[in-house]
């Protein structure tokens, strides 16, 4: 059963509370929080204060923190302490990724490693069994509202095949460029967590109804 993870990057921050509560009312079980440092990616977003606010507004939801930062190791403990349930960092940002995964587990988080579109999933082959999720970027990290990069479907499908072959239960999260036309197909390729920002929040329509409709589309997979 694939799940939708609305990304607050596309929220109207003057309405953060209302929009988060609407997402929850629509059945969202996971909220995606994009942390950008203006260095690993050419954009800034937010950090711990916003994570704390999301946790306060939604005490029960699973919070999925996506660290797009250099030196991710510096931030793991604080983010897990302040409410991150799932936390991923970029393989491209850290030579000591296996150690960071162990630290996330020690702190009580569910570890994920995020891969930029050009990084093959095979780089994670040696540590696949330690990961709660593999986080596949389907756009270049840094901005919401970009176009899905063609070919990423094959990366999702081959990773899913390998996870099945090894008998693992690793989740595959995809992130970026998900739209009304491709969401169901991407779930059918093997994505089990689908992060979506503009698709959920950048519409005039009712957010709860949109989350419900999108979640229903991907639930059968
Ligand atoms: C981009 C972020 C994404 C972003 C996706 O670097 O990691 O999580 O919110 O935005 P959309 O769904 O609009 O492509
Ligand atoms: Zn993200």
Short mmCIF file of C-alpha atoms and ligand atoms in Angstrom, two decimals:
data_model
loop_
_atom_site.label_atom_id
_atom_site.label_comp_id
_atom_site.label_asym_id
_atom_site.label_seq_id
_atom_site.Cartn_x
_atom_site.Cartn_y
_atom_site.Cartn_z
CA UNK A 1 0.00 0.00 0.00
CA UNK A 2 1.77 3.13 -1.23
CA UNK A 3 1.44 6.27 0.88
CA UNK A 4 1.44 9.95 0.07
CA UNK A 5 3.85 12.25 1.94
CA UNK A 6 2.78 15.87 1.42
CA UNK A 7 5.83 18.16 1.37
CA UNK A 8 5.44 21.40 3.31
CA UNK A 9 7.86 23.13 0.93
CA UNK A 10 4.85 24.16 -1.15
CA UNK A 11 2.69 25.24 1.79
CA UNK A 12 1.48 28.78 2.25
CA UNK A 13 3.48 29.38 5.44
CA UNK A 14 1.08 32.06 6.60
CA UNK A 15 -1.46 29.19 6.77
CA UNK A 16 0.85 26.38 7.92
CA UNK A 17 -1.43 25.18 10.69
CA UNK A 18 -4.61 25.14 8.59
CA UNK A 19 -2.88 23.41 5.68
CA UNK A 20 -1.27 20.74 7.87
CA UNK A 21 -4.53 20.03 9.64
CA UNK A 22 -6.27 19.75 6.26
CA UNK A 23 -3.63 17.28 5.06
CA UNK A 24 -4.19 15.21 8.19
CA UNK A 25 -7.95 15.37 7.74
CA UNK A 26 -7.43 14.04 4.20
CA UNK A 27 -5.67 11.01 5.71
CA UNK A 28 -1.99 11.96 5.31
CA UNK A 29 0.08 9.74 7.61
CA UNK A 30 3.47 11.15 6.63
CA UNK A 31 4.56 14.78 6.30
CA UNK A 32 7.74 15.54 4.33
CA UNK A 33 10.00 18.32 5.63
CA UNK A 34 12.72 19.61 3.27
CA UNK A 35 15.75 21.08 5.03
CA UNK A 36 18.09 22.97 2.64
CA UNK A 37 21.29 24.73 3.67
CA UNK A 38 21.99 26.98 0.67
CA UNK A 39 25.25 25.10 0.14
CA UNK A 40 24.59 21.46 -0.66
CA UNK A 41 21.71 22.81 -2.74
CA UNK A 42 21.33 26.36 -4.07
CA UNK A 43 18.32 27.18 -1.92
CA UNK A 44 17.47 27.78 1.75
CA UNK A 45 14.40 26.53 3.51
CA UNK A 46 14.04 25.98 7.23
CA UNK A 47 15.32 23.97 10.14
CA UNK A 48 14.46 22.93 13.67
CA UNK A 49 11.94 25.68 14.53
CA UNK A 50 9.65 24.62 11.69
CA UNK A 51 10.10 20.94 12.50
CA UNK A 52 9.05 21.70 16.08
CA UNK A 53 6.00 23.60 14.81
CA UNK A 54 4.95 20.70 12.57
CA UNK A 55 5.32 18.29 15.49
CA UNK A 56 3.25 20.55 17.72
CA UNK A 57 0.48 20.94 15.15
CA UNK A 58 0.41 17.22 14.28
CA UNK A 59 1.54 15.21 17.32
CA UNK A 60 0.75 11.80 15.80
CA UNK A 61 1.78 12.05 12.16
CA UNK A 62 5.03 10.48 10.90
CA UNK A 63 7.49 13.26 10.12
CA UNK A 64 9.91 12.53 7.31
CA UNK A 65 12.88 14.92 7.34
CA UNK A 66 14.87 15.26 4.12
CA UNK A 67 18.26 16.80 4.87
CA UNK A 68 19.73 18.53 1.82
CA UNK A 69 22.78 19.78 3.70
CA UNK A 70 26.50 19.37 3.85
CA UNK A 71 27.76 17.61 7.00
CA UNK A 72 24.43 15.89 7.70
CA UNK A 73 25.98 14.14 10.69
CA UNK A 74 25.91 17.42 12.59
CA UNK A 75 22.12 17.60 12.50
CA UNK A 76 20.85 14.06 13.01
CA UNK A 77 20.60 14.06 16.81
CA UNK A 78 18.75 17.39 17.02
CA UNK A 79 16.25 16.56 14.32
CA UNK A 80 15.40 13.16 15.77
CA UNK A 81 15.07 14.69 19.25
CA UNK A 82 12.71 17.37 17.96
CA UNK A 83 10.34 14.96 16.28
CA UNK A 84 11.71 13.47 13.06
CA UNK A 85 10.55 9.84 12.78
CA UNK A 86 12.12 9.16 9.40
CA UNK A 87 15.26 11.02 8.41
CA UNK A 88 17.29 10.91 5.22
CA UNK A 89 20.50 12.61 4.16
CA UNK A 90 22.30 12.65 0.83
CA UNK A 91 24.87 10.03 -0.07
CA UNK A 92 26.55 12.74 -2.17
CA UNK A 93 27.10 14.82 1.00
CA UNK A 94 28.82 12.26 3.19
CA UNK A 95 31.66 9.79 2.93
CA UNK A 96 30.71 8.23 6.28
CA UNK A 97 27.14 7.35 5.28
CA UNK A 98 27.13 3.91 6.86
CA UNK A 99 28.11 5.40 10.21
CA UNK A 100 25.40 8.06 9.95
CA UNK A 101 22.80 5.37 9.30
CA UNK A 102 23.92 3.62 12.51
CA UNK A 103 23.67 6.90 14.42
CA UNK A 104 20.12 7.54 13.21
CA UNK A 105 19.14 4.11 14.53
CA UNK A 106 20.91 4.77 17.85
CA UNK A 107 18.97 8.02 18.28
CA UNK A 108 15.72 6.17 17.60
CA UNK A 109 15.01 7.34 14.03
CA UNK A 110 14.22 5.37 10.88
CA UNK A 111 17.18 5.84 8.52
CA UNK A 112 17.05 6.66 4.85
CA UNK A 113 19.67 7.64 2.33
CA UNK A 114 18.71 10.08 -0.42
CA UNK A 115 20.17 9.76 -3.89
CA UNK A 116 20.36 12.53 -6.48
CA UNK A 117 19.00 11.50 -9.89
CA UNK A 118 22.45 10.71 -11.31
CA UNK A 119 23.58 8.50 -8.41
CA UNK A 120 22.91 4.79 -9.06
CA UNK A 121 21.04 2.95 -6.30
CA UNK A 122 23.71 0.24 -6.54
CA UNK A 123 25.94 2.56 -4.44
CA UNK A 124 23.71 1.57 -1.51
CA UNK A 125 23.91 -2.14 -2.22
CA UNK A 126 26.24 -2.91 0.74
CA UNK A 127 23.96 -1.21 3.30
CA UNK A 128 20.50 -1.81 1.80
CA UNK A 129 19.51 -4.16 4.61
CA UNK A 130 20.22 -1.45 7.24
CA UNK A 131 17.91 1.12 5.67
CA UNK A 132 14.28 1.75 6.51
CA UNK A 133 14.01 3.57 3.19
CA UNK A 134 15.84 4.55 0.07
CA UNK A 135 14.95 8.09 -0.94
CA UNK A 136 15.15 8.49 -4.72
CA UNK A 137 15.16 12.05 -6.02
CA UNK A 138 13.22 12.24 -9.24
CA UNK A 139 14.24 15.90 -9.82
CA UNK A 140 17.51 17.64 -8.99
CA UNK A 141 17.25 18.50 -5.28
CA UNK A 142 16.72 22.14 -4.36
CA UNK A 143 13.36 23.37 -5.55
CA UNK A 144 9.73 22.35 -5.60
CA UNK A 145 7.61 22.45 -8.72
CA UNK A 146 10.15 20.95 -11.16
CA UNK A 147 9.48 18.41 -13.91
CA UNK A 148 9.91 14.69 -13.26
CA UNK A 149 13.14 13.43 -14.86
CA UNK A 150 12.32 10.76 -17.45
CA UNK A 151 14.02 7.44 -16.87
CA UNK A 152 13.65 7.53 -13.08
CA UNK A 153 10.83 4.98 -13.40
CA UNK A 154 13.42 2.36 -14.40
CA UNK A 155 15.57 3.21 -11.36
CA UNK A 156 12.56 2.74 -9.08
CA UNK A 157 11.59 -0.55 -10.71
CA UNK A 158 15.07 -2.07 -10.63
CA UNK A 159 15.58 -1.11 -6.98
CA UNK A 160 12.18 -2.62 -6.13
CA UNK A 161 13.20 -5.80 -7.90
CA UNK A 162 16.43 -6.02 -5.87
CA UNK A 163 14.59 -5.38 -2.58
CA UNK A 164 12.18 -8.21 -3.44
CA UNK A 165 14.99 -10.50 -4.53
CA UNK A 166 16.68 -10.04 -1.15
CA UNK A 167 13.41 -10.49 0.75
CA UNK A 168 13.72 -7.05 2.41
CA UNK A 169 10.90 -4.71 3.41
CA UNK A 170 12.78 -1.49 2.57
CA UNK A 171 10.53 1.38 1.57
CA UNK A 172 11.25 3.34 -1.60
CA UNK A 173 10.42 7.01 -1.29
CA UNK A 174 10.35 9.09 -4.45
CA UNK A 175 10.53 12.85 -4.40
CA UNK A 176 10.03 15.51 -7.02
CA UNK A 177 7.91 16.14 -10.09
CA UNK A 178 5.02 13.91 -9.08
CA UNK A 179 1.83 15.00 -10.82
CA UNK A 180 -1.75 13.88 -11.43
CA UNK A 181 -0.70 11.98 -14.56
CA UNK A 182 2.29 10.02 -13.25
CA UNK A 183 1.49 9.33 -9.59
CA UNK A 184 -0.33 6.05 -10.12
CA UNK A 185 2.24 4.74 -12.59
CA UNK A 186 5.10 5.57 -10.19
CA UNK A 187 3.37 3.63 -7.42
CA UNK A 188 2.98 0.69 -9.81
CA UNK A 189 6.76 0.84 -10.51
CA UNK A 190 7.45 0.20 -6.83
CA UNK A 191 7.47 3.57 -5.03
CA UNK A 192 5.90 2.99 -1.62
CA UNK A 193 6.17 6.55 -0.23
CA UNK A 194 5.44 9.38 -2.61
CA UNK A 195 6.52 12.87 -1.54
CA UNK A 196 4.56 15.60 -3.29
CA UNK A 197 4.64 19.34 -2.72
CA UNK A 198 3.05 21.42 -5.46
CA UNK A 199 0.65 18.59 -6.35
CA UNK A 200 -0.88 18.81 -2.88
CA UNK A 201 -0.52 22.42 -1.75
CA UNK A 202 -0.20 24.62 -4.83
CA UNK A 203 -3.81 24.18 -5.94
CA UNK A 204 -6.80 26.29 -5.14
CA UNK A 205 -8.78 23.14 -4.37
CA UNK A 206 -9.52 21.80 -0.94
CA UNK A 207 -6.34 20.25 0.46
CA UNK A 208 -8.06 17.50 2.45
CA UNK A 209 -10.00 16.35 -0.61
CA UNK A 210 -6.84 16.38 -2.73
CA UNK A 211 -4.86 14.31 -0.22
CA UNK A 212 -7.74 11.83 -0.06
CA UNK A 213 -8.06 11.56 -3.83
CA UNK A 214 -4.30 11.14 -4.41
CA UNK A 215 -3.96 8.61 -1.58
CA UNK A 216 -6.77 6.53 -3.03
CA UNK A 217 -5.06 6.45 -6.42
CA UNK A 218 -1.89 4.89 -5.00
CA UNK A 219 -3.36 2.74 -2.23
CA UNK A 220 -3.75 -0.43 -4.36
CA UNK A 221 0.03 -0.69 -4.95
C1 LIG B 1 12.95 19.14 -3.76
C2 LIG B 1 12.34 18.58 -2.50
C3 LIG B 1 10.99 18.01 -2.68
C4 LIG B 1 9.93 18.99 -3.10
C5 LIG B 1 9.09 18.32 -4.15
O1 LIG B 1 14.33 19.26 -3.64
O2 LIG B 1 13.14 17.55 -1.98
O3 LIG B 1 10.56 17.31 -1.53
O4 LIG B 1 9.09 19.41 -2.06
O5 LIG B 1 8.30 19.27 -4.73
P1 LIG B 1 7.32 18.92 -5.93
O6 LIG B 1 6.43 17.81 -5.48
O7 LIG B 1 6.59 20.20 -6.16
O8 LIG B 1 8.18 18.52 -7.10
ZN1 LIG B 2 12.26 16.36 -0.31
#
